Amino acid sequence: MIPTLAYSVVGLTGVAALWGLLTAAVNRAPGRAQLLFAAGVELVVVVQSVIGFVGLAGGFSPAEPATTVGYLIGILVLIPAAWLWANVERTRFSGLVLAVAAFGVLAMTLRLLVLWVPA
Amino acid sequence: MSTSSGVGTSSGAGRALVAVYGLFALAATARAVVQLSTKFSEAPLAYLLSALAGVVYLVATFTLARDTPPARRVAAAAITAELVGVLTVGTVSIIDPQTFPRATVWSAYGIGYGFVPLVLPVLGLLWLRRSRQTPDAG
């Protein structure tokens, strides 16, 4: 885990969540830019998880290894799942779906920062 | 009373509801798997309840998303169990903390998850009523 990268993820998912709430509030389905942004955020999340796993493989042993691994895997699946679910039926609620996933990744990344301490 | 909204459980606002259920299904199930596989003996009852919560959320997520008449009945049962679970575990965890020495998703009515676990089953049951496909007889 690199704190700067983790805080970037927190910031990016925060923007994605607010964007989703905004399009829902003005009764619009997410546009192309919003969907591309979500995909970009997912890329950063993937980089973060890969770095996390490299750290674990490289000998870093966190206080709660199983929980840490669970979060590193968990944050990967939320945005892709929400992306697909939001695109099947494109309404204002698609933005809410994206916001829920983005907020989930945000909360889990904050939790990872706390978990990432040596045993 | 005779009008049907014509919206299924997985349509419209239901899509967002399913997304929230999916998030909790992942969180509760993953948490239970970690707890049961690494430290079951520390707090067996709390960890088994975590697992139960995970299963309830998984069932609710898939049945709400599926939106067939049988799926709606299963969803209603799962969400009712969820409401009973969060109220029971929430109350017991406050009155008698010794029963649950380790936190579950339902401890203190879901305080660790912003009380969403308490609100979610209420929204779920309301949504099942609201999105009813067959018109009311009365």
PDB file of C-alpha atoms in Angstrom:
ATOM      1  CA  MET A   1       0.000   0.000   0.000  1.00  0.00           C
ATOM      2  CA  ILE A   2       1.203   3.442  -0.929  1.00  0.00           C
ATOM      3  CA  PRO A   3      -0.639   6.090   1.121  1.00  0.00           C
ATOM      4  CA  THR A   4      -0.532   8.646  -1.704  1.00  0.00           C
ATOM      5  CA  LEU A   5      -2.113   6.157  -4.106  1.00  0.00           C
ATOM      6  CA  ALA A   6      -4.696   5.095  -1.531  1.00  0.00           C
ATOM      7  CA  TYR A   7      -5.707   8.704  -0.905  1.00  0.00           C
ATOM      8  CA  SER A   8      -5.919   9.204  -4.667  1.00  0.00           C
ATOM      9  CA  VAL A   9      -8.365   6.284  -4.781  1.00  0.00           C
ATOM     10  CA  VAL A  10     -10.325   7.876  -1.931  1.00  0.00           C
ATOM     11  CA  GLY A  11     -10.474  11.164  -3.844  1.00  0.00           C
ATOM     12  CA  LEU A  12     -11.375   9.585  -7.189  1.00  0.00           C
ATOM     13  CA  THR A  13     -14.092   7.351  -5.727  1.00  0.00           C
ATOM     14  CA  GLY A  14     -15.412  10.380  -3.843  1.00  0.00           C
ATOM     15  CA  VAL A  15     -15.745  12.246  -7.144  1.00  0.00           C
ATOM     16  CA  ALA A  16     -17.359   9.213  -8.804  1.00  0.00           C
ATOM     17  CA  ALA A  17     -19.858   8.891  -5.941  1.00  0.00           C
ATOM     18  CA  LEU A  18     -20.783  12.591  -6.051  1.00  0.00           C
ATOM     19  CA  TRP A  19     -21.069  12.452  -9.849  1.00  0.00           C
ATOM     20  CA  GLY A  20     -23.460   9.511  -9.564  1.00  0.00           C
ATOM     21  CA  LEU A  21     -25.565  11.303  -6.963  1.00  0.00           C
ATOM     22  CA  LEU A  22     -25.601  14.416  -9.147  1.00  0.00           C
ATOM     23  CA  THR A  23     -26.869  12.705 -12.322  1.00  0.00           C
ATOM     24  CA  ALA A  24     -29.471  10.894 -10.219  1.00  0.00           C
ATOM     25  CA  ALA A  25     -30.572  14.196  -8.694  1.00  0.00           C
ATOM     26  CA  VAL A  26     -31.035  15.860 -12.095  1.00  0.00           C
ATOM     27  CA  ASN A  27     -32.783  12.737 -13.427  1.00  0.00           C
ATOM     28  CA  ARG A  28     -30.244  11.780 -16.057  1.00  0.00           C
ATOM     29  CA  ALA A  29     -28.602   8.476 -16.881  1.00  0.00           C
ATOM     30  CA  PRO A  30     -24.818   8.442 -16.559  1.00  0.00           C
ATOM     31  CA  GLY A  31     -23.150   9.740 -19.712  1.00  0.00           C
ATOM     32  CA  ARG A  32     -20.142   8.431 -21.583  1.00  0.00           C
ATOM     33  CA  ALA A  33     -17.641  10.597 -19.671  1.00  0.00           C
ATOM     34  CA  GLN A  34     -19.032   9.385 -16.352  1.00  0.00           C
ATOM     35  CA  LEU A  35     -18.791   5.731 -17.367  1.00  0.00           C
ATOM     36  CA  LEU A  36     -15.248   6.214 -18.676  1.00  0.00           C
ATOM     37  CA  PHE A  37     -14.307   7.939 -15.431  1.00  0.00           C
ATOM     38  CA  ALA A  38     -15.615   4.960 -13.452  1.00  0.00           C
ATOM     39  CA  ALA A  39     -13.522   2.648 -15.645  1.00  0.00           C
ATOM     40  CA  GLY A  40     -10.469   4.838 -15.036  1.00  0.00           C
ATOM     41  CA  VAL A  41     -11.044   4.742 -11.279  1.00  0.00           C
ATOM     42  CA  GLU A  42     -11.200   0.951 -11.489  1.00  0.00           C
ATOM     43  CA  LEU A  43      -7.775   0.930 -13.192  1.00  0.00           C
ATOM     44  CA  VAL A  44      -6.254   2.864 -10.278  1.00  0.00           C
ATOM     45  CA  VAL A  45      -7.971   0.479  -7.842  1.00  0.00           C
ATOM     46  CA  VAL A  46      -6.447  -2.491  -9.700  1.00  0.00           C
ATOM     47  CA  VAL A  47      -2.984  -0.899  -9.515  1.00  0.00           C
ATOM     48  CA  GLN A  48      -3.483  -0.376  -5.788  1.00  0.00           C
ATOM     49  CA  SER A  49      -4.488  -4.005  -5.180  1.00  0.00           C
ATOM     50  CA  VAL A  50      -1.592  -5.300  -7.285  1.00  0.00           C
ATOM     51  CA  ILE A  51       0.844  -3.168  -5.268  1.00  0.00           C
ATOM     52  CA  GLY A  52      -0.785  -4.492  -2.091  1.00  0.00           C
ATOM     53  CA  PHE A  53      -0.343  -8.108  -3.181  1.00  0.00           C
ATOM     54  CA  VAL A  54       3.244  -7.458  -4.274  1.00  0.00           C
ATOM     55  CA  GLY A  55       3.871  -6.044  -0.814  1.00  0.00           C
ATOM     56  CA  LEU A  56       2.386  -9.146   0.821  1.00  0.00           C
ATOM     57  CA  ALA A  57       4.406 -11.429  -1.466  1.00  0.00           C
ATOM     58  CA  GLY A  58       7.496  -9.375  -0.690  1.00  0.00           C
ATOM     59  CA  GLY A  59       7.282 -10.224   2.976  1.00  0.00           C
ATOM     60  CA  PHE A  60       5.117  -7.501   4.504  1.00  0.00           C
ATOM     61  CA  SER A  61       2.916  -9.131   7.127  1.00  0.00           C
ATOM     62  CA  PRO A  62      -0.032  -7.049   8.328  1.00  0.00           C
ATOM     63  CA  ALA A  63      -1.629  -7.585  11.734  1.00  0.00           C
ATOM     64  CA  GLU A  64      -4.740  -9.087  10.109  1.00  0.00           C
ATOM     65  CA  PRO A  65      -3.557 -10.825   6.935  1.00  0.00           C
ATOM     66  CA  ALA A  66      -6.831 -12.598   6.036  1.00  0.00           C
ATOM     67  CA  THR A  67      -8.898  -9.427   6.410  1.00  0.00           C
ATOM     68  CA  THR A  68      -6.353  -7.439   4.427  1.00  0.00           C
ATOM     69  CA  VAL A  69      -6.432  -9.942   1.548  1.00  0.00           C
ATOM     70  CA  GLY A  70     -10.228  -9.895   1.665  1.00  0.00           C
ATOM     71  CA  TYR A  71     -10.293  -6.123   1.225  1.00  0.00           C
ATOM     72  CA  LEU A  72      -7.646  -6.159  -1.520  1.00  0.00           C
ATOM     73  CA  ILE A  73      -9.835  -8.591  -3.501  1.00  0.00           C
ATOM     74  CA  GLY A  74     -13.158  -7.045  -2.490  1.00  0.00           C
ATOM     75  CA  ILE A  75     -12.384  -3.557  -3.784  1.00  0.00           C
ATOM     76  CA  LEU A  76     -11.683  -5.001  -7.247  1.00  0.00           C
ATOM     77  CA  VAL A  77     -15.163  -6.352  -7.949  1.00  0.00           C
ATOM     78  CA  LEU A  78     -17.468  -3.512  -6.857  1.00  0.00           C
ATOM     79  CA  ILE A  79     -17.071  -1.011  -9.695  1.00  0.00           C
ATOM     80  CA  PRO A  80     -17.152  -3.582 -12.550  1.00  0.00           C
ATOM     81  CA  ALA A  81     -20.275  -5.217 -11.078  1.00  0.00           C
ATOM     82  CA  ALA A  82     -21.977  -1.842 -10.624  1.00  0.00           C
ATOM     83  CA  TRP A  83     -20.916  -0.755 -14.122  1.00  0.00           C
ATOM     84  CA  LEU A  84     -22.618  -3.765 -15.704  1.00  0.00           C
ATOM     85  CA  TRP A  85     -25.685  -3.508 -13.459  1.00  0.00           C
ATOM     86  CA  ALA A  86     -26.004   0.233 -14.153  1.00  0.00           C
ATOM     87  CA  ASN A  87     -25.836  -0.293 -17.919  1.00  0.00           C
ATOM     88  CA  VAL A  88     -28.532  -2.954 -18.227  1.00  0.00           C
ATOM     89  CA  GLU A  89     -31.233  -0.387 -17.501  1.00  0.00           C
ATOM     90  CA  ARG A  90     -30.012   3.159 -17.974  1.00  0.00           C
ATOM     91  CA  THR A  91     -31.989   5.575 -15.805  1.00  0.00           C
ATOM     92  CA  ARG A  92     -31.239   8.100 -13.080  1.00  0.00           C
ATOM     93  CA  PHE A  93     -30.816   5.118 -10.763  1.00  0.00           C
ATOM     94  CA  SER A  94     -27.793   3.932 -12.764  1.00  0.00           C
ATOM     95  CA  GLY A  95     -25.952   6.894 -11.242  1.00  0.00           C
ATOM     96  CA  LEU A  96     -27.023   5.790  -7.760  1.00  0.00           C
ATOM     97  CA  VAL A  97     -25.732   2.286  -8.471  1.00  0.00           C
ATOM     98  CA  LEU A  98     -22.337   3.689  -9.495  1.00  0.00           C
ATOM     99  CA  ALA A  99     -22.335   5.931  -6.415  1.00  0.00           C
ATOM    100  CA  VAL A 100     -22.992   2.982  -4.087  1.00  0.00           C
ATOM    101  CA  ALA A 101     -20.062   1.034  -5.550  1.00  0.00           C
ATOM    102  CA  ALA A 102     -17.744   4.057  -5.504  1.00  0.00           C
ATOM    103  CA  PHE A 103     -18.607   4.767  -1.885  1.00  0.00           C
ATOM    104  CA  GLY A 104     -18.002   1.107  -1.034  1.00  0.00           C
ATOM    105  CA  VAL A 105     -14.523   1.241  -2.575  1.00  0.00           C
ATOM    106  CA  LEU A 106     -13.857   4.522  -0.749  1.00  0.00           C
ATOM    107  CA  ALA A 107     -14.794   3.046   2.642  1.00  0.00           C
ATOM    108  CA  MET A 108     -12.849  -0.171   2.008  1.00  0.00           C
ATOM    109  CA  THR A 109      -9.746   1.758   0.941  1.00  0.00           C
ATOM    110  CA  LEU A 110      -9.856   3.817   4.152  1.00  0.00           C
ATOM    111  CA  ARG A 111     -10.159   0.545   6.074  1.00  0.00           C
ATOM    112  CA  LEU A 112      -7.168  -0.888   4.178  1.00  0.00           C
ATOM    113  CA  LEU A 113      -5.052   2.096   5.212  1.00  0.00           C
ATOM    114  CA  VAL A 114      -5.829   1.273   8.850  1.00  0.00           C
ATOM    115  CA  LEU A 115      -5.190  -2.450   8.350  1.00  0.00           C
ATOM    116  CA  TRP A 116      -1.851  -1.870   6.628  1.00  0.00           C
ATOM    117  CA  VAL A 117       0.285  -1.946   9.780  1.00  0.00           C
ATOM    118  CA  PRO A 118       2.939  -4.561  10.581  1.00  0.00           C
ATOM    119  CA  ALA A 119       1.923  -7.430  12.827  1.00  0.00           C
TER     120      ALA A 119
ATOM    121  CA  MET B   1     -55.194   0.756  -4.690  1.00  0.00           C
ATOM    122  CA  SER B   2     -55.952  -0.911  -7.976  1.00  0.00           C
ATOM    123  CA  THR B   3     -53.108   0.614  -9.905  1.00  0.00           C
ATOM    124  CA  SER B   4     -49.912  -1.298 -10.367  1.00  0.00           C
ATOM    125  CA  SER B   5     -46.679   0.611 -10.604  1.00  0.00           C
ATOM    126  CA  GLY B   6     -45.622  -1.827 -13.334  1.00  0.00           C
ATOM    127  CA  VAL B   7     -42.106  -1.735 -11.983  1.00  0.00           C
ATOM    128  CA  GLY B   8     -40.389  -4.957 -10.953  1.00  0.00           C
ATOM    129  CA  THR B   9     -38.191  -5.332  -7.907  1.00  0.00           C
ATOM    130  CA  SER B  10     -35.039  -4.927 -10.028  1.00  0.00           C
ATOM    131  CA  SER B  11     -36.211  -1.918 -12.029  1.00  0.00           C
ATOM    132  CA  GLY B  12     -36.055   1.779 -11.354  1.00  0.00           C
ATOM    133  CA  ALA B  13     -35.144   2.528  -7.757  1.00  0.00           C
ATOM    134  CA  GLY B  14     -34.914  -1.238  -7.292  1.00  0.00           C
ATOM    135  CA  ARG B  15     -31.625  -1.245  -9.189  1.00  0.00           C
ATOM    136  CA  ALA B  16     -30.058   0.988  -6.554  1.00  0.00           C
ATOM    137  CA  LEU B  17     -31.579  -1.147  -3.790  1.00  0.00           C
ATOM    138  CA  VAL B  18     -30.099  -4.296  -5.330  1.00  0.00           C
ATOM    139  CA  ALA B  19     -26.728  -2.523  -5.552  1.00  0.00           C
ATOM    140  CA  VAL B  20     -26.796  -1.714  -1.823  1.00  0.00           C
ATOM    141  CA  TYR B  21     -27.834  -5.291  -1.023  1.00  0.00           C
ATOM    142  CA  GLY B  22     -24.997  -6.544  -3.210  1.00  0.00           C
ATOM    143  CA  LEU B  23     -22.490  -4.383  -1.352  1.00  0.00           C
ATOM    144  CA  PHE B  24     -23.681  -5.739   1.995  1.00  0.00           C
ATOM    145  CA  ALA B  25     -23.734  -9.299   0.668  1.00  0.00           C
ATOM    146  CA  LEU B  26     -20.077  -8.936  -0.263  1.00  0.00           C
ATOM    147  CA  ALA B  27     -19.090  -7.182   2.970  1.00  0.00           C
ATOM    148  CA  ALA B  28     -20.921  -9.524   5.338  1.00  0.00           C
ATOM    149  CA  THR B  29     -20.000 -12.737   3.505  1.00  0.00           C
ATOM    150  CA  ALA B  30     -16.320 -11.838   3.159  1.00  0.00           C
ATOM    151  CA  ARG B  31     -16.198 -10.822   6.804  1.00  0.00           C
ATOM    152  CA  ALA B  32     -17.798 -14.112   7.870  1.00  0.00           C
ATOM    153  CA  VAL B  33     -15.451 -16.210   5.741  1.00  0.00           C
ATOM    154  CA  VAL B  34     -12.414 -14.501   7.282  1.00  0.00           C
ATOM    155  CA  GLN B  35     -13.793 -14.756  10.825  1.00  0.00           C
ATOM    156  CA  LEU B  36     -14.889 -18.386  10.566  1.00  0.00           C
ATOM    157  CA  SER B  37     -11.713 -19.568   8.866  1.00  0.00           C
ATOM    158  CA  THR B  38      -9.183 -17.771  11.063  1.00  0.00           C
ATOM    159  CA  LYS B  39     -10.606 -17.277  14.544  1.00  0.00           C
ATOM    160  CA  PHE B  40     -13.852 -19.193  14.939  1.00  0.00           C
ATOM    161  CA  SER B  41     -13.137 -20.148  18.575  1.00  0.00           C
ATOM    162  CA  GLU B  42     -12.872 -16.509  19.704  1.00  0.00           C
ATOM    163  CA  ALA B  43     -16.563 -15.793  19.319  1.00  0.00           C
ATOM    164  CA  PRO B  44     -18.454 -18.658  17.658  1.00  0.00           C
ATOM    165  CA  LEU B  45     -21.934 -17.148  18.073  1.00  0.00           C
ATOM    166  CA  ALA B  46     -20.968 -13.726  16.700  1.00  0.00           C
ATOM    167  CA  TYR B  47     -19.166 -15.263  13.738  1.00  0.00           C
ATOM    168  CA  LEU B  48     -21.999 -17.670  12.915  1.00  0.00           C
ATOM    169  CA  LEU B  49     -24.345 -14.682  12.977  1.00  0.00           C
ATOM    170  CA  SER B  50     -22.034 -12.864  10.577  1.00  0.00           C
ATOM    171  CA  ALA B  51     -22.325 -15.857   8.270  1.00  0.00           C
ATOM    172  CA  LEU B  52     -26.116 -15.902   8.625  1.00  0.00           C
ATOM    173  CA  ALA B  53     -26.244 -12.187   7.814  1.00  0.00           C
ATOM    174  CA  GLY B  54     -24.085 -12.800   4.751  1.00  0.00           C
ATOM    175  CA  VAL B  55     -26.410 -15.539   3.509  1.00  0.00           C
ATOM    176  CA  VAL B  56     -29.491 -13.375   4.102  1.00  0.00           C
ATOM    177  CA  TYR B  57     -27.969 -10.492   2.130  1.00  0.00           C
ATOM    178  CA  LEU B  58     -26.895 -12.814  -0.697  1.00  0.00           C
ATOM    179  CA  VAL B  59     -30.383 -14.338  -0.963  1.00  0.00           C
ATOM    180  CA  ALA B  60     -32.044 -10.901  -0.872  1.00  0.00           C
ATOM    181  CA  THR B  61     -29.674  -9.553  -3.545  1.00  0.00           C
ATOM    182  CA  PHE B  62     -30.278 -12.379  -6.006  1.00  0.00           C
ATOM    183  CA  THR B  63     -34.018 -12.715  -5.448  1.00  0.00           C
ATOM    184  CA  LEU B  64     -34.624  -8.957  -5.767  1.00  0.00           C
ATOM    185  CA  ALA B  65     -32.529  -8.952  -8.944  1.00  0.00           C
ATOM    186  CA  ARG B  66     -34.347 -11.988 -10.342  1.00  0.00           C
ATOM    187  CA  ASP B  67     -37.836 -10.550  -9.802  1.00  0.00           C
ATOM    188  CA  THR B  68     -40.088 -13.552 -10.464  1.00  0.00           C
ATOM    189  CA  PRO B  69     -43.131 -14.283  -8.241  1.00  0.00           C
ATOM    190  CA  PRO B  70     -41.313 -17.100  -6.354  1.00  0.00           C
ATOM    191  CA  ALA B  71     -38.209 -14.933  -6.051  1.00  0.00           C
ATOM    192  CA  ARG B  72     -40.303 -12.133  -4.552  1.00  0.00           C
ATOM    193  CA  ARG B  73     -41.644 -14.506  -1.900  1.00  0.00           C
ATOM    194  CA  VAL B  74     -38.138 -15.648  -1.001  1.00  0.00           C
ATOM    195  CA  ALA B  75     -36.971 -12.024  -0.974  1.00  0.00           C
ATOM    196  CA  ALA B  76     -39.796 -11.089   1.416  1.00  0.00           C
ATOM    197  CA  ALA B  77     -38.802 -13.944   3.753  1.00  0.00           C
ATOM    198  CA  ALA B  78     -35.096 -13.066   3.594  1.00  0.00           C
ATOM    199  CA  ILE B  79     -35.670  -9.362   4.214  1.00  0.00           C
ATOM    200  CA  THR B  80     -38.065 -10.119   7.090  1.00  0.00           C
ATOM    201  CA  ALA B  81     -35.376 -12.354   8.602  1.00  0.00           C
ATOM    202  CA  GLU B  82     -32.925  -9.508   8.081  1.00  0.00           C
ATOM    203  CA  LEU B  83     -35.162  -7.063   9.965  1.00  0.00           C
ATOM    204  CA  VAL B  84     -35.703  -9.530  12.816  1.00  0.00           C
ATOM    205  CA  GLY B  85     -31.967 -10.239  12.863  1.00  0.00           C
ATOM    206  CA  VAL B  86     -30.819  -6.634  13.063  1.00  0.00           C
ATOM    207  CA  LEU B  87     -33.408  -5.796  15.733  1.00  0.00           C
ATOM    208  CA  THR B  88     -32.608  -8.889  17.823  1.00  0.00           C
ATOM    209  CA  VAL B  89     -28.837  -8.781  17.520  1.00  0.00           C
ATOM    210  CA  GLY B  90     -28.835  -5.005  17.865  1.00  0.00           C
ATOM    211  CA  THR B  91     -30.815  -5.142  21.107  1.00  0.00           C
ATOM    212  CA  VAL B  92     -28.948  -8.101  22.605  1.00  0.00           C
ATOM    213  CA  SER B  93     -25.556  -6.598  21.732  1.00  0.00           C
ATOM    214  CA  ILE B  94     -26.442  -3.490  23.743  1.00  0.00           C
ATOM    215  CA  ILE B  95     -28.212  -5.154  26.711  1.00  0.00           C
ATOM    216  CA  ASP B  96     -25.768  -8.039  27.034  1.00  0.00           C
ATOM    217  CA  PRO B  97     -22.483  -7.284  25.209  1.00  0.00           C
ATOM    218  CA  GLN B  98     -20.962 -10.537  26.557  1.00  0.00           C
ATOM    219  CA  THR B  99     -23.079 -12.527  24.105  1.00  0.00           C
ATOM    220  CA  PHE B 100     -21.265 -10.970  21.142  1.00  0.00           C
ATOM    221  CA  PRO B 101     -17.675 -10.251  22.209  1.00  0.00           C
ATOM    222  CA  ARG B 102     -16.817  -9.610  18.557  1.00  0.00           C
ATOM    223  CA  ALA B 103     -18.731  -7.287  16.266  1.00  0.00           C
ATOM    224  CA  THR B 104     -21.176  -8.527  13.652  1.00  0.00           C
ATOM    225  CA  VAL B 105     -22.699  -6.460  10.899  1.00  0.00           C
ATOM    226  CA  TRP B 106     -25.852  -6.201  13.028  1.00  0.00           C
ATOM    227  CA  SER B 107     -24.191  -5.210  16.339  1.00  0.00           C
ATOM    228  CA  ALA B 108     -25.750  -2.074  17.890  1.00  0.00           C
ATOM    229  CA  TYR B 109     -28.213  -1.963  14.964  1.00  0.00           C
ATOM    230  CA  GLY B 110     -25.391  -1.732  12.435  1.00  0.00           C
ATOM    231  CA  ILE B 111     -23.621   1.255  13.956  1.00  0.00           C
ATOM    232  CA  GLY B 112     -20.374   0.174  12.289  1.00  0.00           C
ATOM    233  CA  TYR B 113     -22.062   0.526   8.897  1.00  0.00           C
ATOM    234  CA  GLY B 114     -23.799   3.852   9.452  1.00  0.00           C
ATOM    235  CA  PHE B 115     -27.038   2.134  10.554  1.00  0.00           C
ATOM    236  CA  VAL B 116     -27.657   1.125   6.944  1.00  0.00           C
ATOM    237  CA  PRO B 117     -28.344  -2.466   8.132  1.00  0.00           C
ATOM    238  CA  LEU B 118     -31.298  -1.091  10.126  1.00  0.00           C
ATOM    239  CA  VAL B 119     -32.728   1.040   7.315  1.00  0.00           C
ATOM    240  CA  LEU B 120     -32.150  -1.442   4.486  1.00  0.00           C
ATOM    241  CA  PRO B 121     -34.744  -4.105   5.458  1.00  0.00           C
ATOM    242  CA  VAL B 122     -37.381  -1.408   5.971  1.00  0.00           C
ATOM    243  CA  LEU B 123     -36.686  -0.001   2.514  1.00  0.00           C
ATOM    244  CA  GLY B 124     -36.635  -3.542   1.128  1.00  0.00           C
ATOM    245  CA  LEU B 125     -40.052  -4.451   2.503  1.00  0.00           C
ATOM    246  CA  LEU B 126     -41.534  -1.110   1.409  1.00  0.00           C
ATOM    247  CA  TRP B 127     -40.098  -1.648  -2.056  1.00  0.00           C
ATOM    248  CA  LEU B 128     -41.549  -5.161  -2.274  1.00  0.00           C
ATOM    249  CA  ARG B 129     -44.983  -3.680  -1.537  1.00  0.00           C
ATOM    250  CA  ARG B 130     -44.575  -0.721  -3.845  1.00  0.00           C
ATOM    251  CA  SER B 131     -43.264  -2.668  -6.806  1.00  0.00           C
ATOM    252  CA  ARG B 132     -45.972  -5.292  -6.614  1.00  0.00           C
ATOM    253  CA  GLN B 133     -46.798  -6.411 -10.144  1.00  0.00           C
ATOM    254  CA  THR B 134     -50.271  -7.778  -9.563  1.00  0.00           C
ATOM    255  CA  PRO B 135     -52.908  -5.121  -8.870  1.00  0.00           C
ATOM    256  CA  ASP B 136     -54.379  -5.090  -5.393  1.00  0.00           C
ATOM    257  CA  ALA B 137     -57.788  -6.734  -5.150  1.00  0.00           C
ATOM    258  CA  GLY B 138     -59.186  -4.070  -2.845  1.00  0.00           C
TER     259      GLY B 138
END
